[in-house]
Amino acid sequence: MRKILILAALVCLTFAQNVQECPTDGRLMKCVVQQQPVCGIRSLTNGKQIKETFDNYCIACSIGKVEYTVEGKCESYPAEAKFCSPAQSQALACTREYDPHCGYFNKTVQCLVPPCAIEQSNRCTTCSTENVLYTVRGNCRN
């Protein structure tokens, strides 16, 4: 019974996951040609992000320039979207500066009225909110 519960929990986590980190250990990945588009993200030192669409997670990560991927084509997200990295999503503490950001939730959150978003005082606070996928600077639009 315990094994079934653990397996069910892993399956739920797999379906809920929208962001996947790329391996950083330098291992080579053998990729198959499978169409499951992802948006590959690389962060620059100035805080900007380079976003590029790839056929799948494996191909995106195998080139060595992508830190993590997000489900779907980059073009399917707003141009001003800044994705929350896995590390930002797990932040335990944030500064208190006021720089409002609107955080948009991933597909696991069901909203009655779009947009499915939350407004927070800064980007760190927004990204560390559970299930926030990306942020846009400023107040949420209705």
GROMACS .gro file of C-alpha atoms in nm:
model
  142
    1MET     CA    1   0.000   0.000   0.000
    2ARG     CA    2   0.281   0.239   0.090
    3LYS     CA    3   0.452   0.180  -0.246
    4ILE     CA    4   0.128   0.267  -0.426
    5LEU     CA    5   0.095   0.596  -0.235
    6ILE     CA    6   0.456   0.691  -0.312
    7LEU     CA    7   0.408   0.607  -0.680
    8ALA     CA    8   0.087   0.811  -0.692
    9ALA     CA    9   0.262   1.108  -0.531
   10LEU     CA   10   0.545   1.091  -0.785
   11VAL     CA   11   0.297   1.076  -1.074
   12CYS     CA   12   0.115   1.382  -0.937
   13LEU     CA   13   0.440   1.574  -0.903
   14THR     CA   14   0.537   1.485  -1.259
   15PHE     CA   15   0.210   1.619  -1.398
   16ALA     CA   16   0.223   1.932  -1.182
   17GLN     CA   17   0.577   2.020  -1.284
   18ASN     CA   18   0.606   2.292  -1.547
   19VAL     CA   19   0.973   2.382  -1.494
   20GLN     CA   20   1.265   2.140  -1.532
   21GLU     CA   21   1.628   2.216  -1.450
   22CYS     CA   22   1.895   2.104  -1.695
   23PRO     CA   23   2.174   1.882  -1.563
   24THR     CA   24   2.487   2.075  -1.467
   25ASP     CA   25   2.724   1.781  -1.431
   26GLY     CA   26   2.840   1.795  -1.795
   27ARG     CA   27   2.694   1.458  -1.892
   28LEU     CA   28   2.594   1.409  -2.253
   29MET     CA   29   2.229   1.341  -2.319
   30LYS     CA   30   2.104   1.114  -2.597
   31CYS     CA   31   1.793   1.274  -2.737
   32VAL     CA   32   1.508   1.137  -2.944
   33VAL     CA   33   1.315   1.336  -3.197
   34GLN     CA   34   0.995   1.396  -3.005
   35GLN     CA   35   0.777   1.702  -3.045
   36GLN     CA   36   0.707   1.832  -2.694
   37PRO     CA   37   0.803   2.199  -2.728
   38VAL     CA   38   0.971   2.372  -2.437
   39CYS     CA   39   1.094   2.723  -2.377
   40GLY     CA   40   1.461   2.709  -2.281
   41ILE     CA   41   1.570   2.979  -2.035
   42ARG     CA   42   1.915   3.122  -1.971
   43SER     CA   43   1.961   3.406  -1.722
   44LEU     CA   44   2.208   3.685  -1.786
   45THR     CA   45   2.404   3.868  -1.516
   46ASN     CA   46   2.194   4.184  -1.565
   47GLY     CA   47   1.877   3.996  -1.467
   48LYS     CA   48   1.742   3.956  -1.821
   49GLN     CA   49   1.653   3.619  -1.969
   50ILE     CA   50   1.725   3.467  -2.307
   51LYS     CA   51   1.433   3.250  -2.418
   52GLU     CA   52   1.439   3.007  -2.709
   53THR     CA   53   1.193   2.737  -2.817
   54PHE     CA   54   1.323   2.380  -2.859
   55ASP     CA   55   1.156   2.058  -2.976
   56ASN     CA   56   1.190   1.900  -2.631
   57TYR     CA   57   1.363   1.915  -2.292
   58CYS     CA   58   1.650   1.687  -2.393
   59ILE     CA   59   1.747   1.891  -2.698
   60ALA     CA   60   1.723   2.218  -2.503
   61CYS     CA   61   1.949   2.091  -2.226
   62SER     CA   62   2.197   1.911  -2.450
   63ILE     CA   63   2.327   2.233  -2.607
   64GLY     CA   64   2.467   2.344  -2.271
   65LYS     CA   65   2.337   2.701  -2.276
   66VAL     CA   66   1.999   2.644  -2.113
   67GLU     CA   67   1.956   2.646  -1.734
   68TYR     CA   68   1.598   2.522  -1.722
   69THR     CA   69   1.295   2.471  -1.943
   70VAL     CA   70   0.928   2.562  -1.922
   71GLU     CA   71   0.651   2.365  -2.095
   72GLY     CA   72   0.536   2.507  -2.429
   73LYS     CA   73   0.676   2.740  -2.690
   74CYS     CA   74   0.827   3.069  -2.571
   75GLU     CA   75   0.592   3.251  -2.809
   76SER     CA   76   0.291   3.120  -2.614
   77TYR     CA   77   0.388   3.339  -2.316
   78PRO     CA   78   0.382   3.720  -2.301
   79ALA     CA   79   0.702   3.880  -2.434
   80GLU     CA   80   0.756   4.059  -2.101
   81ALA     CA   81   0.722   3.734  -1.899
   82LYS     CA   82   1.019   3.662  -1.674
   83PHE     CA   83   1.017   3.298  -1.565
   84CYS     CA   84   1.086   3.198  -1.205
   85SER     CA   85   1.387   2.967  -1.182
   86PRO     CA   86   1.368   2.657  -0.961
   87ALA     CA   87   1.600   2.831  -0.712
   88GLN     CA   88   1.380   3.144  -0.701
   89SER     CA   89   1.073   2.929  -0.646
   90GLN     CA   90   1.234   2.779  -0.337
   91ALA     CA   91   1.359   3.105  -0.182
   92LEU     CA   92   1.323   3.100   0.195
   93ALA     CA   93   1.371   3.474   0.250
   94CYS     CA   94   1.321   3.784   0.038
   95THR     CA   95   1.412   4.150   0.078
   96ARG     CA   96   1.136   4.396   0.158
   97GLU     CA   97   1.178   4.650  -0.124
   98TYR     CA   98   0.863   4.762  -0.301
   99ASP     CA   99   0.876   4.682  -0.672
  100PRO     CA  100   0.535   4.530  -0.755
  101HIS     CA  101   0.521   4.221  -0.974
  102CYS     CA  102   0.228   4.020  -1.101
  103GLY     CA  103   0.283   3.646  -1.076
  104TYR     CA  104   0.100   3.414  -1.315
  105PHE     CA  105   0.026   3.063  -1.194
  106ASN     CA  106   0.112   2.739  -1.372
  107LYS     CA  107  -0.150   2.500  -1.510
  108THR     CA  108  -0.203   2.322  -1.179
  109VAL     CA  109  -0.396   2.619  -1.038
  110GLN     CA  110  -0.758   2.633  -1.153
  111CYS     CA  111  -0.902   2.986  -1.162
  112LEU     CA  112  -1.266   3.078  -1.191
  113VAL     CA  113  -1.192   3.412  -1.355
  114PRO     CA  114  -0.876   3.484  -1.558
  115PRO     CA  115  -0.614   3.610  -1.530
  116CYS     CA  116  -0.491   3.350  -1.286
  117ALA     CA  117  -0.243   3.571  -1.106
  118ILE     CA  118  -0.131   3.719  -0.775
  119GLU     CA  119   0.016   4.060  -0.702
  120GLN     CA  120   0.313   4.080  -0.465
  121SER     CA  121   0.547   4.352  -0.341
  122ASN     CA  122   0.855   4.233  -0.535
  123ARG     CA  123   0.980   3.963  -0.773
  124CYS     CA  124   1.137   3.744  -0.504
  125THR     CA  125   0.816   3.731  -0.302
  126THR     CA  126   0.617   3.661  -0.618
  127CYS     CA  127   0.842   3.378  -0.743
  128SER     CA  128   0.849   3.213  -0.400
  129THR     CA  129   0.468   3.191  -0.401
  130GLU     CA  130   0.371   2.830  -0.469
  131ASN     CA  131   0.286   2.748  -0.834
  132VAL     CA  132   0.388   3.088  -0.979
  133LEU     CA  133   0.543   3.019  -1.320
  134TYR     CA  134   0.640   3.368  -1.436
  135THR     CA  135   0.617   3.732  -1.340
  136VAL     CA  136   0.554   4.062  -1.513
  137ARG     CA  137   0.674   4.384  -1.354
  138GLY     CA  138   0.393   4.607  -1.228
  139ASN     CA  139   0.040   4.551  -1.106
  140CYS     CA  140  -0.176   4.270  -1.241
  141ARG     CA  141  -0.402   4.363  -1.532
  142ASN     CA  142  -0.770   4.277  -1.509
   0.00000   0.00000   0.00000
